PDB file of C-alpha atoms in Angstrom:
ATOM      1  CA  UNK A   1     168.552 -81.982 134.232  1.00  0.00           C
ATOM      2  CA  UNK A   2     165.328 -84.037 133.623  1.00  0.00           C
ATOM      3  CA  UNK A   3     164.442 -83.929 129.689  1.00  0.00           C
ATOM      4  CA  UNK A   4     161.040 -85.468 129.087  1.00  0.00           C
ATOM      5  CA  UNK A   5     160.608 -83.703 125.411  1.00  0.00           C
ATOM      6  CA  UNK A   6     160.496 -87.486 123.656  1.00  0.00           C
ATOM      7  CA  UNK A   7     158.159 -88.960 125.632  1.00  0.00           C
ATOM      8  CA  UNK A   8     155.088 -89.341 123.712  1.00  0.00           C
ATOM      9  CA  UNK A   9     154.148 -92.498 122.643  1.00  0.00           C
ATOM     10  CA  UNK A  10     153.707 -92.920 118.618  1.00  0.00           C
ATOM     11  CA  UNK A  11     150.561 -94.355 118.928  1.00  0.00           C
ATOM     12  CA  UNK A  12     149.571 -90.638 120.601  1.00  0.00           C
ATOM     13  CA  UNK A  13     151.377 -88.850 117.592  1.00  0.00           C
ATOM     14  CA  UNK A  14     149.351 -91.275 115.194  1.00  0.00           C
ATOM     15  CA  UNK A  15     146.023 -90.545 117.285  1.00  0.00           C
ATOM     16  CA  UNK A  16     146.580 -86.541 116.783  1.00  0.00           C
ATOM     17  CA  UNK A  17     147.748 -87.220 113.170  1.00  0.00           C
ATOM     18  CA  UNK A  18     143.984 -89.047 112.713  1.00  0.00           C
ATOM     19  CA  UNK A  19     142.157 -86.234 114.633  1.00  0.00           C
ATOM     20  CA  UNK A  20     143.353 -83.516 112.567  1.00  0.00           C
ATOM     21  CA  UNK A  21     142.860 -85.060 109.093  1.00  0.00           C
ATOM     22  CA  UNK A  22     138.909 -86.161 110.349  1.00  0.00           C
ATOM     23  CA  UNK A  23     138.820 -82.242 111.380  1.00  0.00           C
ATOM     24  CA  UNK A  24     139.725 -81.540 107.676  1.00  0.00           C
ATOM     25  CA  UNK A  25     137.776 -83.898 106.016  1.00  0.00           C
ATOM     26  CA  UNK A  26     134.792 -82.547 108.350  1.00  0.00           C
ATOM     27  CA  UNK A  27     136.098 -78.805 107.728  1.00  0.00           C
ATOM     28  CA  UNK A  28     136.286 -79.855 103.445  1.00  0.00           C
ATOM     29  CA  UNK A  29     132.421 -81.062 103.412  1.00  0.00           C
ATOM     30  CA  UNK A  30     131.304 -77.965 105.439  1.00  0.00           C
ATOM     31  CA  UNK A  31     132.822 -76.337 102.552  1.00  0.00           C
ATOM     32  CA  UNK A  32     131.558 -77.769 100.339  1.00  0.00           C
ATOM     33  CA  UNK A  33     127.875 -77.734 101.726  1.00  0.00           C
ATOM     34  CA  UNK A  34     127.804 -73.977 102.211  1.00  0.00           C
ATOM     35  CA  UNK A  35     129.008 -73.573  98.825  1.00  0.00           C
ATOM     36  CA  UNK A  36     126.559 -75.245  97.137  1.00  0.00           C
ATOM     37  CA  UNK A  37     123.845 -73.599  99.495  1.00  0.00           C
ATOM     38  CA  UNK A  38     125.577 -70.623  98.354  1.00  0.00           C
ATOM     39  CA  UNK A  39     125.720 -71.019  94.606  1.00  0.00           C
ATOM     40  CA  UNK A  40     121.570 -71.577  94.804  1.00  0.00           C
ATOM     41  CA  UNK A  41     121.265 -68.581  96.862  1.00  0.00           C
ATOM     42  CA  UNK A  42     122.758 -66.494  94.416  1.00  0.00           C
ATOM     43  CA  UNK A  43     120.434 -64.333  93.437  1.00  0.00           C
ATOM     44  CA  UNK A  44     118.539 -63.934  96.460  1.00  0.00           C
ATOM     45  CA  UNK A  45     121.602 -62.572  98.465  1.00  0.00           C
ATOM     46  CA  UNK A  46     121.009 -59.126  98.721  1.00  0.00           C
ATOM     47  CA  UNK A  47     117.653 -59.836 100.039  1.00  0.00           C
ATOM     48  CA  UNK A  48     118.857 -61.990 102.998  1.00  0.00           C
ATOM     49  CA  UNK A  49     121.657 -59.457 103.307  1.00  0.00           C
ATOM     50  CA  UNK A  50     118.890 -56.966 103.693  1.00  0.00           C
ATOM     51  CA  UNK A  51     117.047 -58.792 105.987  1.00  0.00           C
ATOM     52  CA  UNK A  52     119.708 -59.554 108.434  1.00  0.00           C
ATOM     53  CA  UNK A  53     120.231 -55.737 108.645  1.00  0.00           C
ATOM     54  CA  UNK A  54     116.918 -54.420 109.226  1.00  0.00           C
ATOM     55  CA  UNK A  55     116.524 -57.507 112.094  1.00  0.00           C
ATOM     56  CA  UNK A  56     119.749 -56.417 113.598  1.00  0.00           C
ATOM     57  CA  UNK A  57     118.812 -52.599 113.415  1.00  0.00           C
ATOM     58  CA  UNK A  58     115.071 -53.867 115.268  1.00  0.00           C
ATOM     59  CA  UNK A  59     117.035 -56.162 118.080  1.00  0.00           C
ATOM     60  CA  UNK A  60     119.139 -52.830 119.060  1.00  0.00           C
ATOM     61  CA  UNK A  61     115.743 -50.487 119.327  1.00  0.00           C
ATOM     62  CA  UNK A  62     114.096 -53.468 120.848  1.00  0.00           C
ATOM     63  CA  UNK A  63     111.191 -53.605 118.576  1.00  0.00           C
ATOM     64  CA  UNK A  64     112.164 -57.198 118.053  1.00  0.00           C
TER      65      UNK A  64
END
C-alpha cells in the first residue's frame, strides 16, 4: 500500500502559511476600514437602515 500523505514540499507548506496570513492582514484592514466608516456613520444609521428597506420593499413591487 502506496502512502503519499508526506509528500508536499515545505516550500508549498511555507507558500500556504504566507497566503493565509496576507488573507488576514487583508481581512484585519477591511476591518478596520468598515469600522471607522462605521463609527462616522453613527448617527445616520437608522436612516440608511431605512432606506435600504423601503428600496428593497420597491425592487419586489417593481416600482424600482
Amino acid at each position: 500500500m502506496l502512502d503519499s500523505r508526506g509528500d508536499v514540499e515545505v516550500e508549498t507548506l511555507l507558500k500556504v502559511v504566507l497566503g493565509l496570513l496576507a488573507l488576514l492582514l487583508v481581512l484585519e484592514i477591511v476591518e478596520f476600514l468598515v469600522g471607522g466608516l462605521l463609527a462616522v456613520l453613527g448617527p445616520l444609521r437608522p436612516v440608511i437602515t431605512l432606506l435600504a428597506v423601503i428600496l428593497v420593499v420597491l425592487w419586489l413591487l417593481d416600482r424600482l
